[in-house]
Amino acid sequence: VFSHIFNFPGNYWSAASAVINHILDQENGDIKGKKIALVYHNSAYGKEPIRTLEELAKKHGFELSLLPVDHPGQEQKSQWLQLRREKPDYITMWGWGVMNQVAIQEAANIRFPMEKFIGVWWSGSENDVIPAG
């Protein structure tokens, strides 16, 4: 019927939704009461998923904590101390540049399970993950 098909473009809102859908899959569809943290680059780019995640938190009943990281992202000790105290079930990262490598290393330092550490597409090149082992 249609001679052309155009895929709907992905964006940061759909990426945030995909992260939550993945977590829902991992938790058999129930994330009520779970703690999910967003570690994000403190810029317009990094703040893109916040409203989507806030709405999804209301819908699914999870607790969302927001942890901004100022550019360039080399200093994250306070955020990771807070994460260690809060003990989130999942961490999602909206990182950029050197912030990614530092965040991944800090997650490894606190022995956060990497299968529960989810980054947006800018957050996980081989250069970012190899130093953490």
C-alpha positions as semicolon CSV with decimal commas, in nm:
position;residue;x (nm);y (nm);z (nm)
1;V;0,000;0,000;0,000
2;F;0,279;0,243;0,094
3;S;0,575;0,289;-0,135
4;H;0,796;0,433;0,142
5;I;0,836;0,354;0,509
6;F;0,992;0,604;0,747
7;N;1,105;0,493;1,089
8;F;1,018;0,727;1,371
9;P;1,346;0,881;1,489
10;G;1,478;0,793;1,830
11;N;1,531;1,070;2,082
12;Y;1,636;1,107;2,445
13;W;1,277;1,072;2,566
14;S;1,234;0,741;2,387
15;A;1,575;0,635;2,521
16;A;1,461;0,708;2,878
17;S;1,148;0,505;2,815
18;A;1,358;0,220;2,672
19;V;1,572;0,216;2,987
20;I;1,264;0,184;3,207
21;N;1,117;-0,082;2,977
22;H;1,441;-0,280;3,011
23;I;1,424;-0,251;3,390
24;L;1,059;-0,358;3,382
25;D;1,162;-0,665;3,181
26;Q;1,435;-0,746;3,432
27;E;1,193;-0,710;3,724
28;N;0,903;-0,908;3,572
29;G;0,700;-0,593;3,511
30;D;0,698;-0,463;3,869
31;I;0,928;-0,179;3,975
32;K;0,706;-0,025;4,241
33;G;0,927;0,081;4,532
34;K;1,251;0,029;4,339
35;K;1,517;0,299;4,355
36;I;1,645;0,426;4,021
37;A;1,913;0,693;4,002
38;L;1,996;0,917;3,708
39;V;2,357;1,036;3,694
40;Y;2,360;1,304;3,426
41;H;2,579;1,565;3,260
42;N;2,461;1,897;3,407
43;S;2,364;2,048;3,072
44;A;2,057;2,070;2,851
45;Y;2,158;1,737;2,693
46;G;2,191;1,567;3,030
47;K;1,859;1,702;3,156
48;E;1,661;1,574;2,853
49;P;1,536;1,251;3,015
50;I;1,433;1,402;3,349
51;R;1,067;1,487;3,277
52;T;1,012;1,153;3,105
53;L;1,166;0,965;3,397
54;E;0,963;1,170;3,648
55;E;0,640;1,079;3,466
56;L;0,741;0,714;3,442
57;A;0,824;0,717;3,816
58;K;0,468;0,833;3,888
59;K;0,324;0,570;3,654
60;H;0,529;0,275;3,780
61;G;0,585;0,378;4,143
62;F;0,964;0,382;4,151
63;E;1,175;0,630;4,345
64;L;1,388;0,851;4,119
65;S;1,697;1,032;4,240
66;L;1,874;1,289;4,022
67;L;2,249;1,342;4,046
68;P;2,393;1,613;3,818
69;V;2,762;1,608;3,729
70;D;2,916;1,940;3,625
71;H;3,126;1,961;3,310
72;P;3,375;1,818;3,235
73;G;3,283;1,545;3,483
74;Q;3,617;1,448;3,632
75;E;3,499;1,516;3,989
76;Q;3,215;1,285;4,093
77;K;3,310;1,173;4,444
78;S;3,010;1,337;4,614
79;Q;2,762;1,183;4,370
80;W;2,905;0,835;4,421
81;L;2,911;0,874;4,799
82;Q;2,542;0,964;4,778
83;L;2,475;0,663;4,554
84;R;2,658;0,438;4,798
85;R;2,435;0,568;5,079
86;E;2,110;0,547;4,878
87;K;2,183;0,198;4,738
88;P;1,973;0,231;4,421
89;D;1,851;-0,082;4,249
90;Y;1,949;0,061;3,909
91;I;2,159;0,352;3,786
92;T;2,113;0,510;3,447
93;M;2,371;0,751;3,311
94;W;2,337;1,037;3,066
95;G;2,707;1,103;3,032
96;W;2,938;1,282;2,796
97;G;3,313;1,282;2,741
98;V;3,543;1,213;3,034
99;M;3,241;1,196;3,266
100;N;3,164;0,849;3,131
101;Q;3,499;0,692;3,210
102;V;3,500;0,844;3,559
103;A;3,143;0,731;3,633
104;I;3,206;0,376;3,515
105;Q;3,523;0,357;3,725
106;E;3,340;0,497;4,030
107;A;3,060;0,242;3,983
108;A;3,323;-0,034;3,974
109;N;3,491;0,113;4,285
110;I;3,170;0,083;4,489
111;R;3,110;-0,262;4,335
112;F;2,782;-0,158;4,177
113;P;2,657;-0,447;3,961
114;M;2,728;-0,349;3,601
115;E;2,424;-0,536;3,473
116;K;2,217;-0,274;3,659
117;F;2,417;0,025;3,532
118;I;2,258;0,149;3,209
119;G;2,397;0,430;2,993
120;V;2,252;0,620;2,703
121;W;2,434;0,573;2,372
122;W;2,697;0,843;2,444
123;S;2,788;0,671;2,769
124;G;2,970;0,353;2,687
125;S;3,237;0,343;2,422
126;E;3,520;0,093;2,464
127;N;3,744;0,382;2,574
128;D;3,501;0,443;2,861
129;V;3,462;0,086;2,983
130;I;3,805;-0,075;2,934
131;P;3,980;0,116;3,218
132;A;3,723;-0,012;3,469
133;G;3,803;-0,371;3,376
